[in-house]
Tab-separated table of C-alpha atoms in Angstrom:
chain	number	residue	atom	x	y	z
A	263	UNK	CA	11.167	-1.255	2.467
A	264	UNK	CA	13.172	-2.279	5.422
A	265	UNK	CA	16.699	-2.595	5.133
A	266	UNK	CA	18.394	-6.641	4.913
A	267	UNK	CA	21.851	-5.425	3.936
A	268	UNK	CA	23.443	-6.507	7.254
A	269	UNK	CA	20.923	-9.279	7.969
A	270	UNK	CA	23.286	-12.864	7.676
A	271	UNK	CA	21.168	-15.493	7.945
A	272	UNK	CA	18.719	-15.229	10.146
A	273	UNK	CA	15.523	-15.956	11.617
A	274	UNK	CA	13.096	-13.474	13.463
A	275	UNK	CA	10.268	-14.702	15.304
A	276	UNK	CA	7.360	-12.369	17.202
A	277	UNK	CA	7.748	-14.153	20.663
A	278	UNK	CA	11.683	-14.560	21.884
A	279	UNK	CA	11.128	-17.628	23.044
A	280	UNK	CA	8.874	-19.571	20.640
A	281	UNK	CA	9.061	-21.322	16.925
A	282	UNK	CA	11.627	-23.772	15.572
A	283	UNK	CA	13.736	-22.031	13.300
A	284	UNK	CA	12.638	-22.226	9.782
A	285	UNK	CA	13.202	-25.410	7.628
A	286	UNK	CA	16.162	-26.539	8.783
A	287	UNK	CA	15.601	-28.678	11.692
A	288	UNK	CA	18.777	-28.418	12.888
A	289	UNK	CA	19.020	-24.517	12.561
A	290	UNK	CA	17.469	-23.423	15.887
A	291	UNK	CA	16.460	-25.479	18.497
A	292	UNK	CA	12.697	-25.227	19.797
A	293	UNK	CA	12.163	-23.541	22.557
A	294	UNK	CA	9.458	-23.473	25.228
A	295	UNK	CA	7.517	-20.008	25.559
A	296	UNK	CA	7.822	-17.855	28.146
A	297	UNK	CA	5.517	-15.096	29.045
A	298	UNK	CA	6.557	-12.368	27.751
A	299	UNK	CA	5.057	-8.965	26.088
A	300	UNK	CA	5.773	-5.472	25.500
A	301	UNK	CA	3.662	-4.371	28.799
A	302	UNK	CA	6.348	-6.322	30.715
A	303	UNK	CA	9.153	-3.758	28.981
A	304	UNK	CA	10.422	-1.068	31.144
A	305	UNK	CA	13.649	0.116	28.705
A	306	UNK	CA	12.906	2.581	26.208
A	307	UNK	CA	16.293	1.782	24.409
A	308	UNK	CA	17.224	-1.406	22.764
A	309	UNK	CA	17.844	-3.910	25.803
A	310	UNK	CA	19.637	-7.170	24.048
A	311	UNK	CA	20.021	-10.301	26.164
A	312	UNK	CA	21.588	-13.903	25.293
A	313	UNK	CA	19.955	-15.568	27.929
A	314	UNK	CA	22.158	-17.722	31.037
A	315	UNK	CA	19.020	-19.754	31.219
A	316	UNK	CA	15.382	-20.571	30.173
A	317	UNK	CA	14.196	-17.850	32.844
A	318	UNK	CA	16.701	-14.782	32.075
A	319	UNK	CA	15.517	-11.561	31.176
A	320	UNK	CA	18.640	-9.429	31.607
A	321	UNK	CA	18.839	-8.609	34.911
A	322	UNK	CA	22.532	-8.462	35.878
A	323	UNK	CA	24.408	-9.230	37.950
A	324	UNK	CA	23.418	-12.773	38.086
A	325	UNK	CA	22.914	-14.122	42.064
A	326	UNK	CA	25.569	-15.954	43.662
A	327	UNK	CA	26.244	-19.442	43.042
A	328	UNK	CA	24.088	-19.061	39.425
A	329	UNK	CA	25.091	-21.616	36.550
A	330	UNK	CA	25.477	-19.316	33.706
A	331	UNK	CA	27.598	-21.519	31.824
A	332	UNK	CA	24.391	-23.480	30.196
A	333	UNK	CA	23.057	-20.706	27.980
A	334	UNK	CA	20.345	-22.274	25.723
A	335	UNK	CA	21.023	-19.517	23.502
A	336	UNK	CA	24.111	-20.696	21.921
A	337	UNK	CA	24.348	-23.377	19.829
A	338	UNK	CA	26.208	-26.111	17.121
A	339	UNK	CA	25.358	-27.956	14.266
A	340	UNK	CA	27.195	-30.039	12.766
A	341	UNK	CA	26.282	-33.260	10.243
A	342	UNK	CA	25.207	-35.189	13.002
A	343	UNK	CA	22.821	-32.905	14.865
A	344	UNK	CA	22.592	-29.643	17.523
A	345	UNK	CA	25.825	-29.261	19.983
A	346	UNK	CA	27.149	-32.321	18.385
A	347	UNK	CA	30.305	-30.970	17.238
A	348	UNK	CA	32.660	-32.987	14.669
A	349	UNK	CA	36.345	-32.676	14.795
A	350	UNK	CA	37.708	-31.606	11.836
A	351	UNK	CA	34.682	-30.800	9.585
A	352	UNK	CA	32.681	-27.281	8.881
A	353	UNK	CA	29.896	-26.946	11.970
A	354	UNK	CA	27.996	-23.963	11.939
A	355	UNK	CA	26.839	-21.448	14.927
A	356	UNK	CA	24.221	-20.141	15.903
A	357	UNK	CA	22.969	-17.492	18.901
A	358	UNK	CA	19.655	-16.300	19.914
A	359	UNK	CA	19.521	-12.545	20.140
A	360	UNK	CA	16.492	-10.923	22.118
A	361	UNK	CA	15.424	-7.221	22.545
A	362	UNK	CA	13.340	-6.452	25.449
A	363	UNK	CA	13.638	-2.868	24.711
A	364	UNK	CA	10.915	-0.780	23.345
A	365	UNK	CA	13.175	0.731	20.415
A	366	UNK	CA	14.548	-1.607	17.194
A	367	UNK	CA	18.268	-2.679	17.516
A	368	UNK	CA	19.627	-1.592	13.672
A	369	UNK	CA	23.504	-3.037	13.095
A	370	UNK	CA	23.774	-5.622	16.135
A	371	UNK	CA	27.142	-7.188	16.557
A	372	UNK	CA	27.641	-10.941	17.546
A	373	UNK	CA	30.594	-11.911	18.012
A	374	UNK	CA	31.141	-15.590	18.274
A	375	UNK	CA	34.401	-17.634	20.051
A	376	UNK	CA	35.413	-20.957	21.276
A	377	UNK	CA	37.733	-22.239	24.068
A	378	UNK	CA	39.346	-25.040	25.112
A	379	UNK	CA	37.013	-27.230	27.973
A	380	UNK	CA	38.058	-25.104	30.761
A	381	UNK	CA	36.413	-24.194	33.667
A	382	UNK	CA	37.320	-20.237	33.335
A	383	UNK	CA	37.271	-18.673	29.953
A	384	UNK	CA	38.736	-14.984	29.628
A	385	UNK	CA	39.841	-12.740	26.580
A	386	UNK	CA	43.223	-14.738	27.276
A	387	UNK	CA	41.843	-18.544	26.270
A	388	UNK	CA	39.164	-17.635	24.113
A	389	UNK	CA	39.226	-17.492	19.645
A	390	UNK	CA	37.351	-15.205	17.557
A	391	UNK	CA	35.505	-17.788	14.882
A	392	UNK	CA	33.630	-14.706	13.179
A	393	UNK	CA	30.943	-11.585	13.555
A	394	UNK	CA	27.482	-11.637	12.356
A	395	UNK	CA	25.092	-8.809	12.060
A	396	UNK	CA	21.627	-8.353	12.551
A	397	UNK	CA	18.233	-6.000	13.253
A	398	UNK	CA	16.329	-6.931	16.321
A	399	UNK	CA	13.059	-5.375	16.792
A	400	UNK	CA	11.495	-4.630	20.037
A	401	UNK	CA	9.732	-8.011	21.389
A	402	UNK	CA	11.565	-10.087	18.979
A	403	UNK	CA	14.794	-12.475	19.101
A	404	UNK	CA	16.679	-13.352	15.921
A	405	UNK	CA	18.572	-16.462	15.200
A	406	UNK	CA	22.094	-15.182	14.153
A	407	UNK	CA	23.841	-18.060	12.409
A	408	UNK	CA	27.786	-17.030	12.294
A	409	UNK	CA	29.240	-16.644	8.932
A	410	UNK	CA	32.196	-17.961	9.448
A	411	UNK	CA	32.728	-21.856	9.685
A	412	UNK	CA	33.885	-23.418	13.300
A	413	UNK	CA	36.120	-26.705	12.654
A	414	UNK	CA	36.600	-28.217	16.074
A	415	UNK	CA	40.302	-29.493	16.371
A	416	UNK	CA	41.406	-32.797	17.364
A	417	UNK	CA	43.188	-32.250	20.978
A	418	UNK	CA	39.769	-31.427	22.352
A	419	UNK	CA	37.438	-33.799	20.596
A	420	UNK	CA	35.477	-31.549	19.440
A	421	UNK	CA	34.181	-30.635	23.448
A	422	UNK	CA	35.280	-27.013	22.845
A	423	UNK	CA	33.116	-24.074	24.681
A	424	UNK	CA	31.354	-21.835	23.157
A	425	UNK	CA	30.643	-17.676	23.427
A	426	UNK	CA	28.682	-15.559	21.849
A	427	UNK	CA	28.551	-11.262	22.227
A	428	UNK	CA	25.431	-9.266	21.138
A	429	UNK	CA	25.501	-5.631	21.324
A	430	UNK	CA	25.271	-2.362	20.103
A	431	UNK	CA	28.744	-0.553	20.172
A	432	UNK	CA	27.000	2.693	21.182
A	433	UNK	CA	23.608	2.467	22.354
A	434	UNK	CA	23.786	-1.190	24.346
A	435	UNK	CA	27.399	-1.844	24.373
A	436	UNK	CA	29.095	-4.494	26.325
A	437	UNK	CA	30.415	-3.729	29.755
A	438	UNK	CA	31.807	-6.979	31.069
A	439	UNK	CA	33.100	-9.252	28.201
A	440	UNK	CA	33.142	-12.836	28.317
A	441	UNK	CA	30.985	-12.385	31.579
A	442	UNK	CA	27.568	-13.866	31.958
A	443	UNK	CA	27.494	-13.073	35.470
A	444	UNK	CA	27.421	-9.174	34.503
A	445	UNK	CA	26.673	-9.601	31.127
A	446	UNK	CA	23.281	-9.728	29.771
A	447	UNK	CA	25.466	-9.304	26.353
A	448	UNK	CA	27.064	-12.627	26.564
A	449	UNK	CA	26.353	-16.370	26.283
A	450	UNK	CA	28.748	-19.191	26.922
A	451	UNK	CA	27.673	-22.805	26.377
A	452	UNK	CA	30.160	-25.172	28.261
A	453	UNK	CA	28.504	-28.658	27.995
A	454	UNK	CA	29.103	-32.030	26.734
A	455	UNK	CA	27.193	-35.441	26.711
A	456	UNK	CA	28.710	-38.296	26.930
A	457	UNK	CA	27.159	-41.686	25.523
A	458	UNK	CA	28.324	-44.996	26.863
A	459	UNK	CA	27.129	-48.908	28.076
A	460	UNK	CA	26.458	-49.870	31.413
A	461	UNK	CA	29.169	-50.859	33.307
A	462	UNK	CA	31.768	-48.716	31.100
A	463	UNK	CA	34.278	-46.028	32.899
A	464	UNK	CA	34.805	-42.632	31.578
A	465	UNK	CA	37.064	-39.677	32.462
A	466	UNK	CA	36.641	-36.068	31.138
A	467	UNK	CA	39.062	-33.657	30.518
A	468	UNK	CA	38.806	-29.807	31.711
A	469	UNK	CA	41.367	-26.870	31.784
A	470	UNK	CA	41.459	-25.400	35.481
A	471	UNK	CA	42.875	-21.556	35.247
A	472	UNK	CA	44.412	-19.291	37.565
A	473	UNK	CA	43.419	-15.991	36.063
A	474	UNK	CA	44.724	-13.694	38.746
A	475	UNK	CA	48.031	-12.111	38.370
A	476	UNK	CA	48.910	-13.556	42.013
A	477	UNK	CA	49.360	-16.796	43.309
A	478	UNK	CA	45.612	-18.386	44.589
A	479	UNK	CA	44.173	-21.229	46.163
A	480	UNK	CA	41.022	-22.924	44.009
A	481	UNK	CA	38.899	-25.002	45.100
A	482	UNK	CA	36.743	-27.383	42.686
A	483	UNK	CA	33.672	-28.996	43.321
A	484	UNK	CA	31.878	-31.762	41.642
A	485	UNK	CA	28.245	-31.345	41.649
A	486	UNK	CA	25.859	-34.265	40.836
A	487	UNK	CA	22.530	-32.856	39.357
A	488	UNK	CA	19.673	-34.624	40.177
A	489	UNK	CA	16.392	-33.740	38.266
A	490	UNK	CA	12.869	-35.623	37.366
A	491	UNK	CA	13.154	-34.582	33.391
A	492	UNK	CA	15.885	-34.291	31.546
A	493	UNK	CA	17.842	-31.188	31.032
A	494	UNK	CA	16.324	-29.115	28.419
A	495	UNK	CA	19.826	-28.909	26.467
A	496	UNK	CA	19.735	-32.734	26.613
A	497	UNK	CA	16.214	-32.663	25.196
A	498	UNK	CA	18.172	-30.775	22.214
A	499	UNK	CA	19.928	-33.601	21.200
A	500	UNK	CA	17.368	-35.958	20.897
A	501	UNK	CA	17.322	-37.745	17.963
A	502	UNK	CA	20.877	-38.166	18.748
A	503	UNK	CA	19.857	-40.154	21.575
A	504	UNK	CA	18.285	-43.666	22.799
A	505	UNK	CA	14.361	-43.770	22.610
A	506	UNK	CA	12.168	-42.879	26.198
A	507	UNK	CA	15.726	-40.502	27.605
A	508	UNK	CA	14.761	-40.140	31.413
A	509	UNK	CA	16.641	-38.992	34.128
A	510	UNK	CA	18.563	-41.859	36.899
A	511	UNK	CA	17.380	-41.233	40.577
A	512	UNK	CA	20.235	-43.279	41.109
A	513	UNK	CA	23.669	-41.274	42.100
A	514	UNK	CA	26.657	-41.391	39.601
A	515	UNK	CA	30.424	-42.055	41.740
A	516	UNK	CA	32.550	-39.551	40.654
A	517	UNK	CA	36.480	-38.743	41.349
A	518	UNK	CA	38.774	-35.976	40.846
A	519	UNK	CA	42.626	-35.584	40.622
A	520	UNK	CA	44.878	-33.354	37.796
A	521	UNK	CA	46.477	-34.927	35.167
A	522	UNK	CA	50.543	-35.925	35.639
A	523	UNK	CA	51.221	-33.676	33.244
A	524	UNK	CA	53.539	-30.792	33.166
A	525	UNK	CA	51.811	-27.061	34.083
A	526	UNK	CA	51.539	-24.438	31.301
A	527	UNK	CA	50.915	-21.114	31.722
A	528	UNK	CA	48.448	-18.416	30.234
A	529	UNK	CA	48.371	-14.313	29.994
A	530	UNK	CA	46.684	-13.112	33.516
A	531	UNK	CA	43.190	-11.472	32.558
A	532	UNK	CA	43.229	-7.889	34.362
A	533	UNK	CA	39.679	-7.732	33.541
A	534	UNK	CA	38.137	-10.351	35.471
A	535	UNK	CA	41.276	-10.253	38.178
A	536	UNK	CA	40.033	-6.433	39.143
A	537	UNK	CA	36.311	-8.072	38.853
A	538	UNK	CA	36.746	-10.324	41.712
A	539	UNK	CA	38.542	-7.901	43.907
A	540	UNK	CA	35.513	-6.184	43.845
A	541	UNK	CA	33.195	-9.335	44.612
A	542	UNK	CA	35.639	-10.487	47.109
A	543	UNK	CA	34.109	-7.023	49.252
A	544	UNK	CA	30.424	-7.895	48.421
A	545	UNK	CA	28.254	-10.110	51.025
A	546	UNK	CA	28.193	-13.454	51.169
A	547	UNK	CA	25.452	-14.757	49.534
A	548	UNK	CA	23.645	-17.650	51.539
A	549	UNK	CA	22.400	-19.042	47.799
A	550	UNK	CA	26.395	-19.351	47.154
A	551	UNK	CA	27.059	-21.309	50.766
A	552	UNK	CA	24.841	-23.845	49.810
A	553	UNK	CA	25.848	-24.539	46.795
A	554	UNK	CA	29.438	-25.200	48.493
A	555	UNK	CA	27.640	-27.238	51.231
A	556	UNK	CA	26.468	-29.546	48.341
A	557	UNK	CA	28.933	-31.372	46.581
A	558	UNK	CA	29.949	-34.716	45.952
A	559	UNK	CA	33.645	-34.066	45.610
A	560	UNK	CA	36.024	-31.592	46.217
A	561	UNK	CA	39.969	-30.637	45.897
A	562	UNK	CA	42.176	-27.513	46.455
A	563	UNK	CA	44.728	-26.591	44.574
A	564	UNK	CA	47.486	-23.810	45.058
A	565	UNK	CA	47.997	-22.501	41.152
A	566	UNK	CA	51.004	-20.062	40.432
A	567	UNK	CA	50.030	-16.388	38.054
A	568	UNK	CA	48.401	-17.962	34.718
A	569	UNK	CA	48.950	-21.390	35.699
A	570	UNK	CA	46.831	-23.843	34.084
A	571	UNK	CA	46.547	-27.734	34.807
A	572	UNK	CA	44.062	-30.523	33.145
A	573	UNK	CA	41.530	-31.499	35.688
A	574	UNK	CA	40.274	-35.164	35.395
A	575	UNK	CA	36.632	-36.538	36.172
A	576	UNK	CA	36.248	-39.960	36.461
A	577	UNK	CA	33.438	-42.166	36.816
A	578	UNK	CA	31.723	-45.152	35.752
A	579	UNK	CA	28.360	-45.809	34.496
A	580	UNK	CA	26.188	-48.542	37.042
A	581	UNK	CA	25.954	-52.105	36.154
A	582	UNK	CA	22.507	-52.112	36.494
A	583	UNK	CA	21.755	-48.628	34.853
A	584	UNK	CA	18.787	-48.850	32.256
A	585	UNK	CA	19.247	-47.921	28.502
A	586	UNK	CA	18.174	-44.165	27.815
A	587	UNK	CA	19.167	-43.367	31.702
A	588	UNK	CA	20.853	-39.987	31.967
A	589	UNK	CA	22.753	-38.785	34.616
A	590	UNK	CA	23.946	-35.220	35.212
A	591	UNK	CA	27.007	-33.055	36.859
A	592	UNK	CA	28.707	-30.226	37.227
A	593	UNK	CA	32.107	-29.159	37.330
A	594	UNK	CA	32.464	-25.413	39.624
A	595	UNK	CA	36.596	-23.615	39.804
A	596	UNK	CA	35.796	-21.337	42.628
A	597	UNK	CA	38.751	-18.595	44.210
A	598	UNK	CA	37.152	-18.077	47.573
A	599	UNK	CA	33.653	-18.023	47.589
A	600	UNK	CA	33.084	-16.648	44.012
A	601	UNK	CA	32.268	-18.954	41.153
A	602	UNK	CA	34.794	-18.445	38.255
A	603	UNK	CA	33.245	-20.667	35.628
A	604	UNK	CA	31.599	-24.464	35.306
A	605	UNK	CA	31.506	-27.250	33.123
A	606	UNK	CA	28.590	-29.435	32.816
A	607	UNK	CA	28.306	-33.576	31.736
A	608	UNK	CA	25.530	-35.144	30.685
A	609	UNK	CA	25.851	-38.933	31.092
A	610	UNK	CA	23.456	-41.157	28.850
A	611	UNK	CA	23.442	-45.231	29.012
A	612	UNK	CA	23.104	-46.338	25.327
C-alpha cells in the first residue's frame, strides 16, 4: 500500500495540466491541457517544476525580458472565490507541483510565502505562511494546498504576492530561491484585478526595491497588454466577474510618480545582488530591447542600498468603456537591462 503519511491535502491528476481539482470548485483552478507524455521526458531523476506560465516545462534560465511573475500555478481562495484574497479572514493556498522526471518524487517540500505588492521580492521582503508535503509521481502534478492559514493584512488590501518552493532537499533541490528566472522550483503570483465603473479613476500601490548593496539607478516601465481573449488568470476569476468578460482594443492612459512619502529601507539581498553581476556580463538579449522599446510610460529613479519607495499607477477607466471590458498592464523595476520583478493589473468595467 502506498504511503499517505506526508500527503496534506492534495490532489493528483495523470496529465499535469488537466482536471479541476476535486469537489471543491474553488480548490484548483481548471486548466487547459498541454501535450505532454512520458516519451517527451529526458530526466531520469525527479524533475519538479511550478510553472512561470501555461507553456513552461522547466527549462531555466528563463529568456530575457520573460514575465515570470504570472505563474498559474499558485493560487488563493478565499470566501469569495480564486486569487480573491480577503483582508483579515482565513484564505487558503494552493500550488501546482509537476514531475517531468521519470522517477517518483517521495517527501516534496513546498514552501509557501507572501510579500508586500512590490515589484522585487527577495528572502529580505518575503514571509514564510507554512510547508506542505507531498509524493509526485513521474507524469503527474499534485495540488498542494498549504496547511497553514494566510490572513491578508489590512495595509495592503489584501493585494499581497504570492511564492511558492517545490523541491527535494537532496535529489532536486533549489538552486536560486525566490527566482523564477533560474528557478524551475519556484512560483510567484504578483497580480491583482481591479473592478470599477466607467468613467472612475484608480491608482495602485507597488513597493519599488533597491536590492543591491550599492547605490543604482531603476528604471520602471508601464506596459499596456493588449490581447484578443482575456488573460487566462482573469478567466480564473470568473464568476467573480460581469457576464460576456472580453478584452478592450481600446488603450488604457496610465501615469506614474512615487508616493510623497518618506523612504524606508530593507536588508540588501546578497543573493540576487551577486545574481545580476553575473547577468550584467551576459549578452544582450534583442527579446529584452524590445520589450524596453515598448512601453507606455517610464521613470528613473536613483535609490540608495535597501531603499524602498511606494510607486503609484494611476489611471482612469474610459467614459465610453463597455460593461465586462477588461483592460490589462504591467508594471517592470529593471537595474540596467535586466528585469528584477513585475506586477500585473487587470482592469474590468463593472
Amino acid at each position: 500500500m502506498k504511503d499517505t503519511s506526508q500527503l496534506i491535502d492534495t490532489k493528483v491528476r495523470r496529465n499535469p495540466f488537466g482536471g479541476n481539482g476535486g469537489d471543491n470548485k474553488f480548490s484548483a483552478p481548471h486548466i487547459p491541457p498541454l501535450n505532454f507524455g512520458r516519451r517527451n521526458t529526458k530526466h531520469y531523476t525527479p524533475w519538479l517544476v511550478v510553472r512561470a506560465d501555461y507553456s513552461d516545462f522547466g527549462n531555466r534560465p528563463l529568456a530575457g525580458g520573460s514575465v515570470f511573475w504570472e505563474s498559474p500555478d499558485v493560487w488563493v481562495v478565499s470566501s469569495v472565490g480564486i486569487n480573491q484574497p480577503v483582508v483579515g479572514e482565513d484564505n487558503t493556498v494552493y500550488a501546482r507541483i509537476s514531475n517531468f522526471g521519470l522517477q517518483y518524487a517521495t517527501g516534496v517540500q513546498v514552501k509557501f510565502w507572501w510579500a508586500d505588492p512590490s515589484l522585487a521580492i527577495t528572502e529580505a521582503t518575503a514571509h514564510l505562511i507554512g510547508i506542505g508535503y507531498a509524493n509526485v509521481p513521474s507524469g503527474w502534478s499534485v495540488d498542494v494546498q498549504c496547511p497553514t492559514p494566510w490572513v491578508p493584512i489590512f495595509a495592503n488590501g489584501g493585494h499581497e504576492c504570492l511564492i511558492a518552493e517545490a523541491f527535494l532537499p537532496v535529489s532536486d533541490p533549489l538552486t536560486a530561491p525566490m527566482d523564477p528566472m533560474d528557478d524551475r522550483h519556484v512560483g510567484q503570483k504578483n497580480e491583482q484585478v481591479i473592478m470599477l465603473a466607467k468613467g472612475k479613476s484608480f491608482i495602485t500601490k507597488v513597493r519599488a526595491i533597491n536590492i543591491m548593496d550599492t547605490p543604482q539607478e531603476l528604471r520602471f516601465d508601464v506596459q499596456t497588454i493588449h490581447m484578443e481573449t482575456i488573460h487566462p488568470l482573469l478567466q480564473l476569476r470568473a464568476a467573480n466577474l460581469p457576464d460576456n468578460v472580453k478584452a478592450s482594443p481600446a488603450k488604457l492612459p496610465l501615469d506614474i510618480k512615487f508616493n510623497e512619502g518618506i523612504s524606508t529601507f530593507i536588508s540588501s539581498s546578497f543573493l540576487f545582488a551577486e545574481k545580476l553581476l553575473l547577468k550584467g556580463l551576459e549578452k544582450i538579449e534583442n527579446a529584452l530591447l524590445d520589450s524596453m522599446e515598448h512601453c507606455d510610460v517610464t521613470h528613473n529613479a536613483k535609490f540608495e542600498p535597501g531603499e524602498s519607495r511606494i510607486l503609484e499607477i494611476s489611471g482612469k477607466v474610459p467614459d465610453d468603456a463597455e460593461v465586462g471590458q477588461s483592460f490589462m498592464f504591467r508594471v517592470i523595476e529593471r537595474i540596467g537591462i535586466i528585469v528584477v520583478g513585475g506586477y500585473t493589473v487587470h482592469v474590468v468595467v463593472v
